[in-house]
């Protein structure tokens, strides 16, 4: 029989609840930002800068969170609960792959193919760099 610390996250109702709660918070924050950040247009295309910024900031924050937790010990107890709540939940709800792809598709279908491709490329490159930056920032000063 496996104990609560060994149980898969998806089989632990308390952890699933933490993911759901965090996801609601992250999604609400993203929706609020989408409403309050002004939309910019360029050459007749609405630029998806809010989603772009959200995803880059979220990648950085996830890098910081996961590296910090990894440096502090095994993925058990409070660290596991924090990881699933803040990482899978809040940051998973805050960042958005589906809106990212929908916005890229909208740009391409709207005749702004090069802008859609640039958006995808910049999102992937800067998201990866942001995650690495978060990992580096969390690990700074540790040897």
mmCIF file with all atom_site columns, C-alpha atoms in Angstrom:
data_model
loop_
_atom_site.group_PDB
_atom_site.id
_atom_site.type_symbol
_atom_site.label_atom_id
_atom_site.label_alt_id
_atom_site.label_comp_id
_atom_site.label_asym_id
_atom_site.label_entity_id
_atom_site.label_seq_id
_atom_site.pdbx_PDB_ins_code
_atom_site.Cartn_x
_atom_site.Cartn_y
_atom_site.Cartn_z
_atom_site.occupancy
_atom_site.B_iso_or_equiv
_atom_site.pdbx_formal_charge
_atom_site.auth_seq_id
_atom_site.auth_comp_id
_atom_site.auth_asym_id
_atom_site.auth_atom_id
_atom_site.pdbx_PDB_model_num
ATOM 1   C CA . UNK A 1 1   ? 0.000  0.000  0.000   1.00 0.00 ? 1   UNK A CA 1
ATOM 2   C CA . UNK A 1 2   ? 1.306  3.442  -0.820  1.00 0.00 ? 2   UNK A CA 1
ATOM 3   C CA . UNK A 1 3   ? 1.209  6.314  1.638   1.00 0.00 ? 3   UNK A CA 1
ATOM 4   C CA . UNK A 1 4   ? -0.002 9.821  0.836   1.00 0.00 ? 4   UNK A CA 1
ATOM 5   C CA . UNK A 1 5   ? 3.559  11.004 0.059   1.00 0.00 ? 5   UNK A CA 1
ATOM 6   C CA . UNK A 1 6   ? 4.009  8.235  -2.546  1.00 0.00 ? 6   UNK A CA 1
ATOM 7   C CA . UNK A 1 7   ? 0.593  8.495  -4.168  1.00 0.00 ? 7   UNK A CA 1
ATOM 8   C CA . UNK A 1 8   ? 0.473  9.990  -7.662  1.00 0.00 ? 8   UNK A CA 1
ATOM 9   C CA . UNK A 1 9   ? -0.694 13.591 -7.635  1.00 0.00 ? 9   UNK A CA 1
ATOM 10  C CA . UNK A 1 10  ? -3.692 12.799 -9.841  1.00 0.00 ? 10  UNK A CA 1
ATOM 11  C CA . UNK A 1 11  ? -4.854 10.141 -7.355  1.00 0.00 ? 11  UNK A CA 1
ATOM 12  C CA . UNK A 1 12  ? -4.751 12.411 -4.310  1.00 0.00 ? 12  UNK A CA 1
ATOM 13  C CA . UNK A 1 13  ? -8.013 14.376 -3.970  1.00 0.00 ? 13  UNK A CA 1
ATOM 14  C CA . UNK A 1 14  ? -6.405 17.048 -1.772  1.00 0.00 ? 14  UNK A CA 1
ATOM 15  C CA . UNK A 1 15  ? -3.694 17.724 -4.358  1.00 0.00 ? 15  UNK A CA 1
ATOM 16  C CA . UNK A 1 16  ? -6.207 17.751 -7.201  1.00 0.00 ? 16  UNK A CA 1
ATOM 17  C CA . UNK A 1 17  ? -8.186 20.293 -5.191  1.00 0.00 ? 17  UNK A CA 1
ATOM 18  C CA . UNK A 1 18  ? -5.068 22.454 -4.777  1.00 0.00 ? 18  UNK A CA 1
ATOM 19  C CA . UNK A 1 19  ? -4.480 22.370 -8.540  1.00 0.00 ? 19  UNK A CA 1
ATOM 20  C CA . UNK A 1 20  ? -8.100 23.357 -9.165  1.00 0.00 ? 20  UNK A CA 1
ATOM 21  C CA . UNK A 1 21  ? -7.980 26.191 -6.631  1.00 0.00 ? 21  UNK A CA 1
ATOM 22  C CA . UNK A 1 22  ? -4.679 27.485 -8.005  1.00 0.00 ? 22  UNK A CA 1
ATOM 23  C CA . UNK A 1 23  ? -5.942 27.133 -11.568 1.00 0.00 ? 23  UNK A CA 1
ATOM 24  C CA . UNK A 1 24  ? -8.959 29.267 -10.760 1.00 0.00 ? 24  UNK A CA 1
ATOM 25  C CA . UNK A 1 25  ? -6.738 31.959 -9.269  1.00 0.00 ? 25  UNK A CA 1
ATOM 26  C CA . UNK A 1 26  ? -4.307 31.944 -12.202 1.00 0.00 ? 26  UNK A CA 1
ATOM 27  C CA . UNK A 1 27  ? -7.086 31.975 -14.773 1.00 0.00 ? 27  UNK A CA 1
ATOM 28  C CA . UNK A 1 28  ? -8.858 34.853 -13.020 1.00 0.00 ? 28  UNK A CA 1
ATOM 29  C CA . UNK A 1 29  ? -5.619 36.842 -12.934 1.00 0.00 ? 29  UNK A CA 1
ATOM 30  C CA . UNK A 1 30  ? -5.022 36.211 -16.646 1.00 0.00 ? 30  UNK A CA 1
ATOM 31  C CA . UNK A 1 31  ? -8.602 37.200 -17.525 1.00 0.00 ? 31  UNK A CA 1
ATOM 32  C CA . UNK A 1 32  ? -8.259 40.386 -15.472 1.00 0.00 ? 32  UNK A CA 1
ATOM 33  C CA . UNK A 1 33  ? -5.016 41.306 -17.250 1.00 0.00 ? 33  UNK A CA 1
ATOM 34  C CA . UNK A 1 34  ? -6.615 40.635 -20.638 1.00 0.00 ? 34  UNK A CA 1
ATOM 35  C CA . UNK A 1 35  ? -9.341 43.118 -19.670 1.00 0.00 ? 35  UNK A CA 1
ATOM 36  C CA . UNK A 1 36  ? -7.171 45.909 -18.244 1.00 0.00 ? 36  UNK A CA 1
ATOM 37  C CA . UNK A 1 37  ? -4.116 45.891 -20.519 1.00 0.00 ? 37  UNK A CA 1
ATOM 38  C CA . UNK A 1 38  ? -4.763 48.059 -23.585 1.00 0.00 ? 38  UNK A CA 1
ATOM 39  C CA . UNK A 1 39  ? -4.774 46.291 -26.924 1.00 0.00 ? 39  UNK A CA 1
ATOM 40  C CA . UNK A 1 40  ? -2.346 47.508 -29.551 1.00 0.00 ? 40  UNK A CA 1
ATOM 41  C CA . UNK A 1 41  ? -2.667 47.213 -33.304 1.00 0.00 ? 41  UNK A CA 1
ATOM 42  C CA . UNK A 1 42  ? -0.018 47.345 -35.959 1.00 0.00 ? 42  UNK A CA 1
ATOM 43  C CA . UNK A 1 43  ? -0.626 47.234 -39.723 1.00 0.00 ? 43  UNK A CA 1
ATOM 44  C CA . UNK A 1 44  ? -4.251 46.343 -39.061 1.00 0.00 ? 44  UNK A CA 1
ATOM 45  C CA . UNK A 1 45  ? -3.423 43.391 -36.807 1.00 0.00 ? 45  UNK A CA 1
ATOM 46  C CA . UNK A 1 46  ? -4.198 43.235 -33.110 1.00 0.00 ? 46  UNK A CA 1
ATOM 47  C CA . UNK A 1 47  ? -0.946 42.361 -31.372 1.00 0.00 ? 47  UNK A CA 1
ATOM 48  C CA . UNK A 1 48  ? -1.334 39.624 -28.724 1.00 0.00 ? 48  UNK A CA 1
ATOM 49  C CA . UNK A 1 49  ? 1.077  41.321 -26.322 1.00 0.00 ? 49  UNK A CA 1
ATOM 50  C CA . UNK A 1 50  ? -0.846 40.496 -23.158 1.00 0.00 ? 50  UNK A CA 1
ATOM 51  C CA . UNK A 1 51  ? -0.785 36.754 -23.780 1.00 0.00 ? 51  UNK A CA 1
ATOM 52  C CA . UNK A 1 52  ? 2.840  37.026 -24.873 1.00 0.00 ? 52  UNK A CA 1
ATOM 53  C CA . UNK A 1 53  ? 3.791  38.814 -21.645 1.00 0.00 ? 53  UNK A CA 1
ATOM 54  C CA . UNK A 1 54  ? 1.756  36.460 -19.477 1.00 0.00 ? 54  UNK A CA 1
ATOM 55  C CA . UNK A 1 55  ? 3.424  33.399 -20.971 1.00 0.00 ? 55  UNK A CA 1
ATOM 56  C CA . UNK A 1 56  ? 6.960  34.804 -20.664 1.00 0.00 ? 56  UNK A CA 1
ATOM 57  C CA . UNK A 1 57  ? 6.402  35.951 -17.062 1.00 0.00 ? 57  UNK A CA 1
ATOM 58  C CA . UNK A 1 58  ? 4.784  32.602 -16.256 1.00 0.00 ? 58  UNK A CA 1
ATOM 59  C CA . UNK A 1 59  ? 7.748  30.686 -17.703 1.00 0.00 ? 59  UNK A CA 1
ATOM 60  C CA . UNK A 1 60  ? 10.153 32.734 -15.581 1.00 0.00 ? 60  UNK A CA 1
ATOM 61  C CA . UNK A 1 61  ? 8.040  32.254 -12.440 1.00 0.00 ? 61  UNK A CA 1
ATOM 62  C CA . UNK A 1 62  ? 7.774  28.509 -13.037 1.00 0.00 ? 62  UNK A CA 1
ATOM 63  C CA . UNK A 1 63  ? 11.551 28.279 -13.453 1.00 0.00 ? 63  UNK A CA 1
ATOM 64  C CA . UNK A 1 64  ? 12.051 30.123 -10.150 1.00 0.00 ? 64  UNK A CA 1
ATOM 65  C CA . UNK A 1 65  ? 9.451  28.021 -8.342  1.00 0.00 ? 65  UNK A CA 1
ATOM 66  C CA . UNK A 1 66  ? 10.621 24.614 -9.522  1.00 0.00 ? 66  UNK A CA 1
ATOM 67  C CA . UNK A 1 67  ? 14.324 25.329 -9.054  1.00 0.00 ? 67  UNK A CA 1
ATOM 68  C CA . UNK A 1 68  ? 13.722 26.767 -5.578  1.00 0.00 ? 68  UNK A CA 1
ATOM 69  C CA . UNK A 1 69  ? 11.702 23.734 -4.548  1.00 0.00 ? 69  UNK A CA 1
ATOM 70  C CA . UNK A 1 70  ? 14.214 21.297 -6.065  1.00 0.00 ? 70  UNK A CA 1
ATOM 71  C CA . UNK A 1 71  ? 17.072 22.938 -4.184  1.00 0.00 ? 71  UNK A CA 1
ATOM 72  C CA . UNK A 1 72  ? 15.192 22.629 -0.899  1.00 0.00 ? 72  UNK A CA 1
ATOM 73  C CA . UNK A 1 73  ? 14.642 18.890 -1.037  1.00 0.00 ? 73  UNK A CA 1
ATOM 74  C CA . UNK A 1 74  ? 12.427 16.057 -2.175  1.00 0.00 ? 74  UNK A CA 1
ATOM 75  C CA . UNK A 1 75  ? 9.027  16.660 -3.749  1.00 0.00 ? 75  UNK A CA 1
ATOM 76  C CA . UNK A 1 76  ? 7.073  15.721 -0.617  1.00 0.00 ? 76  UNK A CA 1
ATOM 77  C CA . UNK A 1 77  ? 4.867  17.356 1.981   1.00 0.00 ? 77  UNK A CA 1
ATOM 78  C CA . UNK A 1 78  ? 4.666  21.148 1.834   1.00 0.00 ? 78  UNK A CA 1
ATOM 79  C CA . UNK A 1 79  ? 6.975  21.356 -1.192  1.00 0.00 ? 79  UNK A CA 1
ATOM 80  C CA . UNK A 1 80  ? 4.718  19.055 -3.188  1.00 0.00 ? 80  UNK A CA 1
ATOM 81  C CA . UNK A 1 81  ? 1.599  20.944 -2.138  1.00 0.00 ? 81  UNK A CA 1
ATOM 82  C CA . UNK A 1 82  ? 3.221  24.255 -3.069  1.00 0.00 ? 82  UNK A CA 1
ATOM 83  C CA . UNK A 1 83  ? 4.390  22.852 -6.422  1.00 0.00 ? 83  UNK A CA 1
ATOM 84  C CA . UNK A 1 84  ? 0.966  21.574 -7.441  1.00 0.00 ? 84  UNK A CA 1
ATOM 85  C CA . UNK A 1 85  ? -0.884 24.650 -6.150  1.00 0.00 ? 85  UNK A CA 1
ATOM 86  C CA . UNK A 1 86  ? 1.452  27.364 -7.462  1.00 0.00 ? 86  UNK A CA 1
ATOM 87  C CA . UNK A 1 87  ? 3.043  25.542 -10.407 1.00 0.00 ? 87  UNK A CA 1
ATOM 88  C CA . UNK A 1 88  ? 0.385  23.327 -11.948 1.00 0.00 ? 88  UNK A CA 1
ATOM 89  C CA . UNK A 1 89  ? -2.467 25.392 -10.551 1.00 0.00 ? 89  UNK A CA 1
ATOM 90  C CA . UNK A 1 90  ? -1.768 29.132 -10.453 1.00 0.00 ? 90  UNK A CA 1
ATOM 91  C CA . UNK A 1 91  ? 0.887  29.282 -13.172 1.00 0.00 ? 91  UNK A CA 1
ATOM 92  C CA . UNK A 1 92  ? -0.843 26.617 -15.252 1.00 0.00 ? 92  UNK A CA 1
ATOM 93  C CA . UNK A 1 93  ? -4.032 28.685 -15.189 1.00 0.00 ? 93  UNK A CA 1
ATOM 94  C CA . UNK A 1 94  ? -2.179 31.967 -15.652 1.00 0.00 ? 94  UNK A CA 1
ATOM 95  C CA . UNK A 1 95  ? -0.232 30.911 -18.734 1.00 0.00 ? 95  UNK A CA 1
ATOM 96  C CA . UNK A 1 96  ? -2.111 29.824 -21.805 1.00 0.00 ? 96  UNK A CA 1
ATOM 97  C CA . UNK A 1 97  ? -1.043 27.697 -24.718 1.00 0.00 ? 97  UNK A CA 1
ATOM 98  C CA . UNK A 1 98  ? -4.523 27.598 -26.233 1.00 0.00 ? 98  UNK A CA 1
ATOM 99  C CA . UNK A 1 99  ? -4.905 31.394 -26.434 1.00 0.00 ? 99  UNK A CA 1
ATOM 100 C CA . UNK A 1 100 ? -1.350 31.614 -27.776 1.00 0.00 ? 100 UNK A CA 1
ATOM 101 C CA . UNK A 1 101 ? -2.181 29.228 -30.639 1.00 0.00 ? 101 UNK A CA 1
ATOM 102 C CA . UNK A 1 102 ? -5.577 30.831 -31.299 1.00 0.00 ? 102 UNK A CA 1
ATOM 103 C CA . UNK A 1 103 ? -3.953 34.266 -31.550 1.00 0.00 ? 103 UNK A CA 1
ATOM 104 C CA . UNK A 1 104 ? -1.235 32.959 -33.878 1.00 0.00 ? 104 UNK A CA 1
ATOM 105 C CA . UNK A 1 105 ? -3.902 31.333 -36.059 1.00 0.00 ? 105 UNK A CA 1
ATOM 106 C CA . UNK A 1 106 ? -5.938 34.560 -36.073 1.00 0.00 ? 106 UNK A CA 1
ATOM 107 C CA . UNK A 1 107 ? -2.904 36.524 -37.245 1.00 0.00 ? 107 UNK A CA 1
ATOM 108 C CA . UNK A 1 108 ? -2.172 34.042 -40.047 1.00 0.00 ? 108 UNK A CA 1
ATOM 109 C CA . UNK A 1 109 ? -5.805 33.776 -41.182 1.00 0.00 ? 109 UNK A CA 1
ATOM 110 C CA . UNK A 1 110 ? -6.056 37.567 -41.083 1.00 0.00 ? 110 UNK A CA 1
ATOM 111 C CA . UNK A 1 111 ? -3.328 37.831 -43.713 1.00 0.00 ? 111 UNK A CA 1
ATOM 112 C CA . UNK A 1 112 ? -0.508 38.590 -41.265 1.00 0.00 ? 112 UNK A CA 1
ATOM 113 C CA . UNK A 1 113 ? 1.389  35.337 -41.791 1.00 0.00 ? 113 UNK A CA 1
ATOM 114 C CA . UNK A 1 114 ? 4.840  36.709 -41.040 1.00 0.00 ? 114 UNK A CA 1
ATOM 115 C CA . UNK A 1 115 ? 3.541  38.343 -37.848 1.00 0.00 ? 115 UNK A CA 1
ATOM 116 C CA . UNK A 1 116 ? 1.934  35.068 -36.740 1.00 0.00 ? 116 UNK A CA 1
ATOM 117 C CA . UNK A 1 117 ? 5.145  33.146 -37.379 1.00 0.00 ? 117 UNK A CA 1
ATOM 118 C CA . UNK A 1 118 ? 7.192  35.818 -35.577 1.00 0.00 ? 118 UNK A CA 1
ATOM 119 C CA . UNK A 1 119 ? 4.777  35.653 -32.627 1.00 0.00 ? 119 UNK A CA 1
ATOM 120 C CA . UNK A 1 120 ? 5.170  31.884 -32.346 1.00 0.00 ? 120 UNK A CA 1
ATOM 121 C CA . UNK A 1 121 ? 8.962  32.026 -32.688 1.00 0.00 ? 121 UNK A CA 1
ATOM 122 C CA . UNK A 1 122 ? 9.372  34.894 -30.209 1.00 0.00 ? 122 UNK A CA 1
ATOM 123 C CA . UNK A 1 123 ? 7.041  33.219 -27.707 1.00 0.00 ? 123 UNK A CA 1
ATOM 124 C CA . UNK A 1 124 ? 8.941  29.944 -27.831 1.00 0.00 ? 124 UNK A CA 1
ATOM 125 C CA . UNK A 1 125 ? 12.419 31.485 -27.708 1.00 0.00 ? 125 UNK A CA 1
ATOM 126 C CA . UNK A 1 126 ? 11.664 34.084 -25.037 1.00 0.00 ? 126 UNK A CA 1
ATOM 127 C CA . UNK A 1 127 ? 9.605  31.611 -23.010 1.00 0.00 ? 127 UNK A CA 1
ATOM 128 C CA . UNK A 1 128 ? 12.517 29.180 -22.953 1.00 0.00 ? 128 UNK A CA 1
ATOM 129 C CA . UNK A 1 129 ? 14.985 31.942 -22.092 1.00 0.00 ? 129 UNK A CA 1
ATOM 130 C CA . UNK A 1 130 ? 12.658 33.166 -19.336 1.00 0.00 ? 130 UNK A CA 1
ATOM 131 C CA . UNK A 1 131 ? 12.401 29.669 -17.837 1.00 0.00 ? 131 UNK A CA 1
ATOM 132 C CA . UNK A 1 132 ? 16.188 29.319 -17.911 1.00 0.00 ? 132 UNK A CA 1
ATOM 133 C CA . UNK A 1 133 ? 16.495 32.780 -16.395 1.00 0.00 ? 133 UNK A CA 1
ATOM 134 C CA . UNK A 1 134 ? 14.141 31.792 -13.592 1.00 0.00 ? 134 UNK A CA 1
ATOM 135 C CA . UNK A 1 135 ? 16.142 28.646 -12.910 1.00 0.00 ? 135 UNK A CA 1
ATOM 136 C CA . UNK A 1 136 ? 19.373 30.651 -12.880 1.00 0.00 ? 136 UNK A CA 1
ATOM 137 C CA . UNK A 1 137 ? 17.892 33.328 -10.615 1.00 0.00 ? 137 UNK A CA 1
ATOM 138 C CA . UNK A 1 138 ? 16.653 30.736 -8.123  1.00 0.00 ? 138 UNK A CA 1
ATOM 139 C CA . UNK A 1 139 ? 19.982 28.921 -8.120  1.00 0.00 ? 139 UNK A CA 1
ATOM 140 C CA . UNK A 1 140 ? 22.121 32.053 -7.768  1.00 0.00 ? 140 UNK A CA 1
ATOM 141 C CA . UNK A 1 141 ? 24.252 32.018 -4.659  1.00 0.00 ? 141 UNK A CA 1
ATOM 142 C CA . UNK A 1 142 ? 24.024 28.238 -4.215  1.00 0.00 ? 142 UNK A CA 1
ATOM 143 C CA . UNK A 1 143 ? 27.082 26.071 -4.674  1.00 0.00 ? 143 UNK A CA 1
#
